[in-house]
């Protein structure tokens, strides 16, 4: 904590992308909730992730109305993980709380996170105990992803825990020291560790607007998470190749023995074509898995920044 300020500063960090329908409701609900939490000061760090609607203008207006609102405008849409990274990097607080603009995570839970932090924890996770607001497909895929990821990865991600959580400045500095450009924030949060507690809550339906995560984006997001924290998909192909080689060797021994005993018969082409197509498909899948990892090595080797900031707005004055 800052020696000159007896009250800790809480930074609520929020990525925004085409959320003009939500912004009014967001500040109307979040600011009174934060003001009601005893013993803290707060700031709201809003990152505009290349929105194409009036999101930026409304955020700037909000910052001019309330000096505790800061706006970071990125040069284009870099994606939620990059925008969340930007928000965390810009946060000045002793406590940092990543939060979504859609208000599916109720703001009043922030106070419960702070209460749990006062008990001496470095990280307080917000765990969803009821996902009735999500579709059946989304609930099923989420459960499947968590189970599969935790089975194949050394870094275990808590189930039904999103980005919504509280962590201290020490944890924030540890996250900022992680250099990778292909970011899977849930995995990075889990990787740094620290003393962790859990607060359970019920997730609400989206207050307005529509989600920006399609099924295809969620699939790619899941691939990012698995390949970022596990090499098991690569190792599987070693075992699969060994199994196929042993099967082929066994088949060769069987055919040689049968030929010596019964003579040569006329083979069928259907079984041969099937075997060729099967092995070709297996090889292409293996090459695809290799490509996923090589692609990430390629992106990391470029050393490009995760995001670029166009302007910062605090109060009435923009800062480049």
Short mmCIF file of C-alpha atoms in Angstrom, two decimals:
data_model
loop_
_atom_site.label_atom_id
_atom_site.label_comp_id
_atom_site.label_asym_id
_atom_site.label_seq_id
_atom_site.Cartn_x
_atom_site.Cartn_y
_atom_site.Cartn_z
CA UNK A 1 0.00 0.00 0.00
CA UNK A 2 1.06 3.58 -0.54
CA UNK A 3 2.55 5.17 2.55
CA UNK A 4 0.90 8.57 1.90
CA UNK A 5 -2.55 7.04 1.36
CA UNK A 6 -3.90 4.96 4.26
CA UNK A 7 -6.70 3.54 2.11
CA UNK A 8 -5.77 0.96 -0.54
CA UNK A 9 -6.56 1.82 -4.15
CA UNK A 10 -8.70 -0.70 -6.04
CA UNK A 11 -8.36 -0.74 -9.83
CA UNK A 12 -11.35 -2.15 -11.68
CA UNK A 13 -9.94 -3.05 -15.10
CA UNK A 14 -12.46 -3.45 -17.92
CA UNK A 15 -12.01 -4.17 -21.66
CA UNK A 16 -14.68 -2.62 -23.91
CA UNK A 17 -15.47 -3.65 -27.48
CA UNK A 18 -18.60 -2.26 -29.18
CA UNK A 19 -20.43 -1.86 -25.86
CA UNK A 20 -22.22 1.46 -26.40
CA UNK A 21 -25.54 -0.07 -25.28
CA UNK A 22 -23.99 -1.14 -21.97
CA UNK A 23 -21.92 1.85 -20.88
CA UNK A 24 -24.68 3.85 -19.18
CA UNK A 25 -25.89 0.86 -17.17
CA UNK A 26 -22.32 -0.16 -16.41
CA UNK A 27 -21.33 3.06 -14.66
CA UNK A 28 -24.76 3.47 -13.03
CA UNK A 29 -24.32 0.11 -11.29
CA UNK A 30 -20.58 -0.12 -10.78
CA UNK A 31 -19.71 3.31 -9.34
CA UNK A 32 -22.28 3.25 -6.47
CA UNK A 33 -21.24 -0.31 -5.67
CA UNK A 34 -17.56 0.62 -5.41
CA UNK A 35 -18.40 3.73 -3.38
CA UNK A 36 -20.25 1.52 -0.89
CA UNK A 37 -17.20 -0.67 -0.17
CA UNK A 38 -15.68 0.63 3.08
CA UNK A 39 -11.98 1.34 3.48
CA UNK A 40 -10.90 1.63 -0.16
CA UNK A 41 -10.40 4.18 -2.90
CA UNK A 42 -10.98 3.11 -6.48
CA UNK A 43 -10.33 3.83 -10.13
CA UNK A 44 -11.96 2.30 -13.20
CA UNK A 45 -9.52 1.56 -16.02
CA UNK A 46 -11.49 1.25 -19.27
CA UNK A 47 -9.68 -0.11 -22.34
CA UNK A 48 -11.34 0.59 -25.68
CA UNK A 49 -10.31 -2.35 -27.84
CA UNK A 50 -10.83 -0.79 -31.28
CA UNK A 51 -14.59 -0.36 -30.98
CA UNK A 52 -16.42 0.64 -34.18
CA UNK A 53 -19.44 2.21 -32.48
CA UNK A 54 -19.67 5.12 -30.01
CA UNK A 55 -18.05 3.22 -27.15
CA UNK A 56 -14.95 5.46 -27.05
CA UNK A 57 -16.94 8.71 -27.07
CA UNK A 58 -19.13 7.49 -24.22
CA UNK A 59 -16.13 6.35 -22.19
CA UNK A 60 -14.44 9.73 -22.68
CA UNK A 61 -17.64 11.44 -21.54
CA UNK A 62 -17.73 9.24 -18.43
CA UNK A 63 -14.09 10.10 -17.62
CA UNK A 64 -14.88 13.81 -17.86
CA UNK A 65 -17.82 13.37 -15.50
CA UNK A 66 -15.81 11.36 -12.97
CA UNK A 67 -12.04 11.69 -12.55
CA UNK A 68 -11.85 8.17 -11.18
CA UNK A 69 -12.59 6.83 -14.67
CA UNK A 70 -9.55 6.45 -16.94
CA UNK A 71 -9.77 5.51 -20.62
CA UNK A 72 -7.07 3.72 -22.62
CA UNK A 73 -7.73 3.75 -26.36
CA UNK A 74 -5.91 1.05 -28.34
CA UNK A 75 -4.95 1.65 -31.97
CA UNK A 76 -7.13 -1.25 -33.21
CA UNK A 77 -8.93 -4.36 -32.03
CA UNK A 78 -6.26 -6.61 -30.49
CA UNK A 79 -8.67 -9.07 -28.84
CA UNK A 80 -9.91 -9.45 -25.28
CA UNK A 81 -6.77 -11.10 -23.89
CA UNK A 82 -4.58 -8.24 -25.17
CA UNK A 83 -7.07 -5.62 -23.96
CA UNK A 84 -7.18 -7.22 -20.51
CA UNK A 85 -3.38 -7.26 -20.46
CA UNK A 86 -3.37 -3.55 -21.33
CA UNK A 87 -5.86 -2.81 -18.54
CA UNK A 88 -3.79 -4.71 -15.97
CA UNK A 89 -0.59 -2.98 -17.10
CA UNK A 90 -2.27 0.44 -16.79
CA UNK A 91 -3.74 -0.23 -13.34
CA UNK A 92 -2.25 1.81 -10.50
CA UNK A 93 -4.05 0.11 -7.65
CA UNK A 94 -2.95 -1.97 -4.70
CA UNK A 95 -5.81 -4.31 -5.61
CA UNK A 96 -6.77 -5.19 -9.18
CA UNK A 97 -10.13 -6.63 -10.26
CA UNK A 98 -10.65 -7.67 -13.91
CA UNK A 99 -14.29 -7.20 -14.85
CA UNK A 100 -16.49 -7.60 -17.93
CA UNK A 101 -18.55 -4.75 -19.32
CA UNK A 102 -21.63 -6.93 -19.90
CA UNK A 103 -22.51 -7.00 -16.16
CA UNK A 104 -23.05 -10.76 -16.16
CA UNK A 105 -20.77 -10.76 -13.14
CA UNK A 106 -22.75 -8.81 -10.50
CA UNK A 107 -20.82 -5.75 -9.22
CA UNK A 108 -21.82 -6.39 -5.60
CA UNK A 109 -19.54 -9.45 -5.59
CA UNK A 110 -16.55 -7.09 -5.68
CA UNK A 111 -17.22 -6.19 -2.05
CA UNK A 112 -17.13 -9.89 -1.11
CA UNK A 113 -13.80 -10.25 -2.88
CA UNK A 114 -12.40 -7.34 -0.87
CA UNK A 115 -13.70 -8.86 2.38
CA UNK A 116 -11.96 -12.13 1.59
CA UNK A 117 -8.74 -10.28 0.70
CA UNK A 118 -8.77 -8.66 4.14
CA UNK A 119 -8.39 -12.17 5.58
CA UNK A 120 -4.88 -12.30 4.15
CA UNK A 121 -5.23 -13.80 0.67
CA UNK A 122 -3.31 -12.57 -2.39
CA UNK A 123 -5.85 -13.84 -4.93
CA UNK A 124 -9.61 -14.17 -4.51
CA UNK A 125 -11.42 -16.07 -7.26
CA UNK A 126 -15.06 -15.46 -8.16
CA UNK A 127 -16.55 -18.89 -8.90
CA UNK A 128 -19.84 -19.29 -10.77
CA UNK A 129 -22.12 -21.76 -9.00
CA UNK A 130 -25.11 -21.25 -11.30
CA UNK A 131 -24.76 -20.75 -15.06
CA UNK A 132 -28.46 -20.72 -15.93
CA UNK A 133 -27.87 -17.49 -17.87
CA UNK A 134 -25.68 -19.44 -20.33
CA UNK A 135 -27.00 -21.68 -23.08
CA UNK A 136 -26.85 -25.47 -22.72
CA UNK A 137 -24.20 -25.67 -25.44
CA UNK A 138 -22.03 -23.05 -23.74
CA UNK A 139 -22.33 -24.76 -20.36
CA UNK A 140 -21.45 -28.16 -21.84
CA UNK A 141 -18.48 -26.87 -23.81
CA UNK A 142 -17.19 -24.92 -20.78
CA UNK A 143 -17.30 -28.01 -18.55
CA UNK A 144 -15.66 -30.11 -21.27
CA UNK A 145 -12.89 -27.57 -21.78
CA UNK A 146 -12.05 -27.28 -18.08
CA UNK A 147 -11.93 -31.07 -17.67
CA UNK A 148 -9.83 -31.65 -20.78
CA UNK A 149 -7.44 -28.76 -20.07
CA UNK A 150 -6.83 -29.87 -16.50
CA UNK A 151 -6.31 -33.48 -17.61
CA UNK A 152 -3.57 -32.59 -20.12
CA UNK A 153 -1.94 -29.58 -18.45
CA UNK A 154 0.33 -29.24 -15.44
CA UNK A 155 -1.29 -25.86 -14.68
CA UNK A 156 -4.80 -26.50 -13.37
CA UNK A 157 -7.46 -23.89 -14.11
CA UNK A 158 -10.22 -23.67 -11.46
CA UNK A 159 -13.52 -24.77 -12.98
CA UNK A 160 -16.24 -22.15 -13.55
CA UNK A 161 -13.82 -19.33 -12.79
CA UNK A 162 -13.40 -16.66 -15.45
CA UNK A 163 -11.27 -13.53 -15.45
CA UNK A 164 -13.35 -12.00 -12.64
CA UNK A 165 -11.20 -12.10 -9.50
CA UNK A 166 -9.20 -9.88 -7.16
CA UNK A 167 -5.42 -9.92 -6.85
CA UNK A 168 -2.81 -7.79 -5.14
CA UNK A 169 -0.14 -5.52 -6.59
CA UNK A 170 2.46 -8.24 -5.96
CA UNK A 171 0.49 -10.67 -8.14
CA UNK A 172 -0.02 -7.94 -10.75
CA UNK A 173 3.73 -7.33 -10.97
CA UNK A 174 4.28 -11.07 -11.41
CA UNK A 175 1.78 -11.14 -14.29
CA UNK A 176 3.41 -8.12 -15.94
CA UNK A 177 6.75 -9.94 -15.87
CA UNK A 178 5.39 -12.75 -18.09
CA UNK A 179 6.59 -11.91 -21.61
CA UNK A 180 4.56 -14.10 -23.97
CA UNK A 181 2.51 -12.40 -26.66
CA UNK A 182 0.06 -15.30 -27.14
CA UNK A 183 -1.94 -14.63 -23.99
CA UNK A 184 -4.30 -17.05 -22.27
CA UNK A 185 -5.06 -15.03 -19.17
CA UNK A 186 -6.91 -17.73 -17.21
CA UNK A 187 -3.82 -19.92 -17.50
CA UNK A 188 -1.45 -17.08 -16.59
CA UNK A 189 -3.55 -16.24 -13.53
CA UNK A 190 -3.32 -19.88 -12.43
CA UNK A 191 0.39 -20.18 -13.25
CA UNK A 192 1.57 -17.42 -10.89
CA UNK A 193 -0.06 -19.10 -7.88
CA UNK A 194 -0.06 -17.20 -4.53
CA UNK A 195 -2.41 -17.68 -1.58
CA UNK A 196 -5.85 -18.13 -3.08
CA UNK A 197 -9.42 -18.11 -1.78
CA UNK A 198 -12.76 -18.56 -3.55
CA UNK A 199 -16.00 -16.59 -3.38
CA UNK A 200 -19.05 -18.18 -5.00
CA UNK A 201 -21.74 -16.23 -6.86
CA UNK A 202 -24.58 -16.63 -9.34
CA UNK A 203 -23.93 -15.29 -12.82
CA UNK A 204 -26.61 -13.09 -14.37
CA UNK A 205 -27.85 -12.72 -17.93
CA UNK A 206 -26.23 -10.09 -20.12
CA UNK A 207 -27.85 -6.72 -19.36
CA UNK A 208 -27.87 -5.45 -22.96
CA UNK A 209 -26.23 -5.96 -26.33
CA UNK A 210 -24.92 -9.31 -27.54
CA UNK A 211 -21.86 -11.42 -26.93
CA UNK A 212 -18.85 -11.01 -29.24
CA UNK A 213 -17.69 -14.62 -28.77
CA UNK A 214 -18.87 -16.91 -31.55
CA UNK A 215 -18.50 -20.69 -31.44
CA UNK A 216 -15.49 -20.46 -33.75
CA UNK A 217 -13.78 -17.87 -31.52
CA UNK A 218 -14.41 -20.00 -28.44
CA UNK A 219 -12.93 -23.04 -30.21
CA UNK A 220 -9.77 -21.09 -31.12
CA UNK A 221 -9.66 -19.74 -27.56
CA UNK A 222 -9.74 -23.29 -26.21
CA UNK A 223 -6.91 -24.31 -28.56
CA UNK A 224 -4.90 -21.33 -27.31
CA UNK A 225 -5.37 -22.43 -23.73
CA UNK A 226 -4.42 -26.06 -24.34
CA UNK A 227 -1.34 -25.36 -26.48
CA UNK A 228 -0.15 -22.59 -24.15
CA UNK A 229 0.11 -24.83 -21.10
CA UNK A 230 0.56 -28.39 -22.33
CA UNK A 231 2.80 -30.34 -24.71
CA UNK A 232 0.73 -33.51 -24.35
CA UNK A 233 -0.88 -33.08 -27.81
CA UNK A 234 2.63 -33.36 -29.26
CA UNK A 235 3.51 -36.34 -27.10
CA UNK A 236 0.33 -38.14 -28.14
CA UNK A 237 1.58 -38.37 -31.71
CA UNK A 238 4.76 -40.08 -30.56
CA UNK A 239 2.70 -42.81 -28.90
CA UNK A 240 0.26 -42.96 -31.79
CA UNK A 241 3.11 -43.34 -34.30
CA UNK A 242 4.67 -46.07 -32.19
CA UNK A 243 1.33 -47.89 -31.99
CA UNK A 244 0.77 -47.69 -35.76
CA UNK A 245 4.34 -48.89 -36.41
CA UNK A 246 3.86 -51.89 -34.09
CA UNK A 247 0.53 -52.66 -35.75
CA UNK A 248 2.15 -52.51 -39.19
CA UNK A 249 5.01 -54.76 -38.03
CA UNK A 250 2.55 -57.27 -36.58
CA UNK A 251 0.57 -57.22 -39.82
CA UNK A 252 3.75 -57.79 -41.87
CA UNK A 253 4.74 -60.80 -39.74
CA UNK A 254 1.23 -62.23 -40.06
CA UNK A 255 1.20 -61.81 -43.87
CA UNK A 256 4.68 -63.33 -44.23
CA UNK A 257 3.66 -66.36 -42.17
CA UNK A 258 0.39 -66.79 -44.04
CA UNK A 259 2.18 -66.59 -47.41
CA UNK A 260 4.72 -69.23 -46.38
CA UNK A 261 1.99 -71.58 -45.22
CA UNK A 262 -0.87 -71.02 -47.67
CA UNK A 263 0.82 -69.36 -50.63
CA UNK A 264 -0.01 -66.03 -52.28
CA UNK A 265 -3.62 -64.93 -52.76
CA UNK A 266 -5.03 -61.95 -54.65
CA UNK A 267 -5.38 -59.00 -52.24
CA UNK A 268 -8.28 -56.56 -52.32
CA UNK A 269 -7.79 -52.94 -53.18
CA UNK A 270 -10.51 -51.59 -50.86
CA UNK A 271 -8.61 -52.50 -47.69
CA UNK A 272 -5.40 -51.07 -49.15
CA UNK A 273 -7.05 -47.77 -50.07
CA UNK A 274 -8.66 -47.55 -46.63
CA UNK A 275 -5.32 -48.08 -44.89
CA UNK A 276 -3.63 -45.43 -47.06
CA UNK A 277 -6.40 -42.87 -46.40
CA UNK A 278 -6.37 -43.65 -42.67
CA UNK A 279 -2.62 -43.23 -42.33
CA UNK A 280 -2.69 -40.12 -44.52
CA UNK A 281 -5.37 -38.57 -42.31
CA UNK A 282 -3.43 -39.39 -39.14
CA UNK A 283 -0.29 -37.80 -40.60
CA UNK A 284 -2.15 -34.63 -41.60
CA UNK A 285 -3.67 -34.28 -38.13
CA UNK A 286 -0.20 -34.72 -36.62
CA UNK A 287 1.19 -32.06 -38.95
CA UNK A 288 -1.68 -29.78 -37.90
CA UNK A 289 -0.83 -30.20 -34.21
CA UNK A 290 2.81 -29.44 -34.97
CA UNK A 291 1.67 -26.40 -36.93
CA UNK A 292 -0.23 -25.04 -33.93
CA UNK A 293 2.92 -25.09 -31.80
CA UNK A 294 5.23 -23.88 -34.57
CA UNK A 295 2.83 -21.02 -35.28
CA UNK A 296 3.02 -19.92 -31.66
CA UNK A 297 6.81 -20.14 -31.71
CA UNK A 298 6.75 -17.99 -34.86
CA UNK A 299 4.54 -15.36 -33.24
CA UNK A 300 6.63 -15.26 -30.07
CA UNK A 301 9.89 -15.00 -32.03
CA UNK A 302 8.76 -11.75 -33.67
CA UNK A 303 8.82 -9.97 -30.33
CA UNK A 304 5.99 -7.62 -31.28
CA UNK A 305 4.19 -5.74 -28.49
CA UNK A 306 0.93 -7.27 -27.30
CA UNK A 307 -0.97 -4.03 -28.01
CA UNK A 308 -0.44 -0.39 -28.94
CA UNK A 309 -2.02 2.59 -27.16
CA UNK A 310 -3.32 5.50 -29.25
CA UNK A 311 -4.38 7.80 -26.42
CA UNK A 312 -5.09 7.88 -22.71
CA UNK A 313 -7.92 10.01 -21.33
CA UNK A 314 -7.99 11.14 -17.71
CA UNK A 315 -10.52 13.77 -16.86
CA UNK A 316 -10.79 16.28 -19.70
CA UNK A 317 -7.27 15.94 -21.11
CA UNK A 318 -6.04 13.19 -23.45
CA UNK A 319 -2.54 11.77 -22.97
CA UNK A 320 -0.64 10.13 -25.82
#
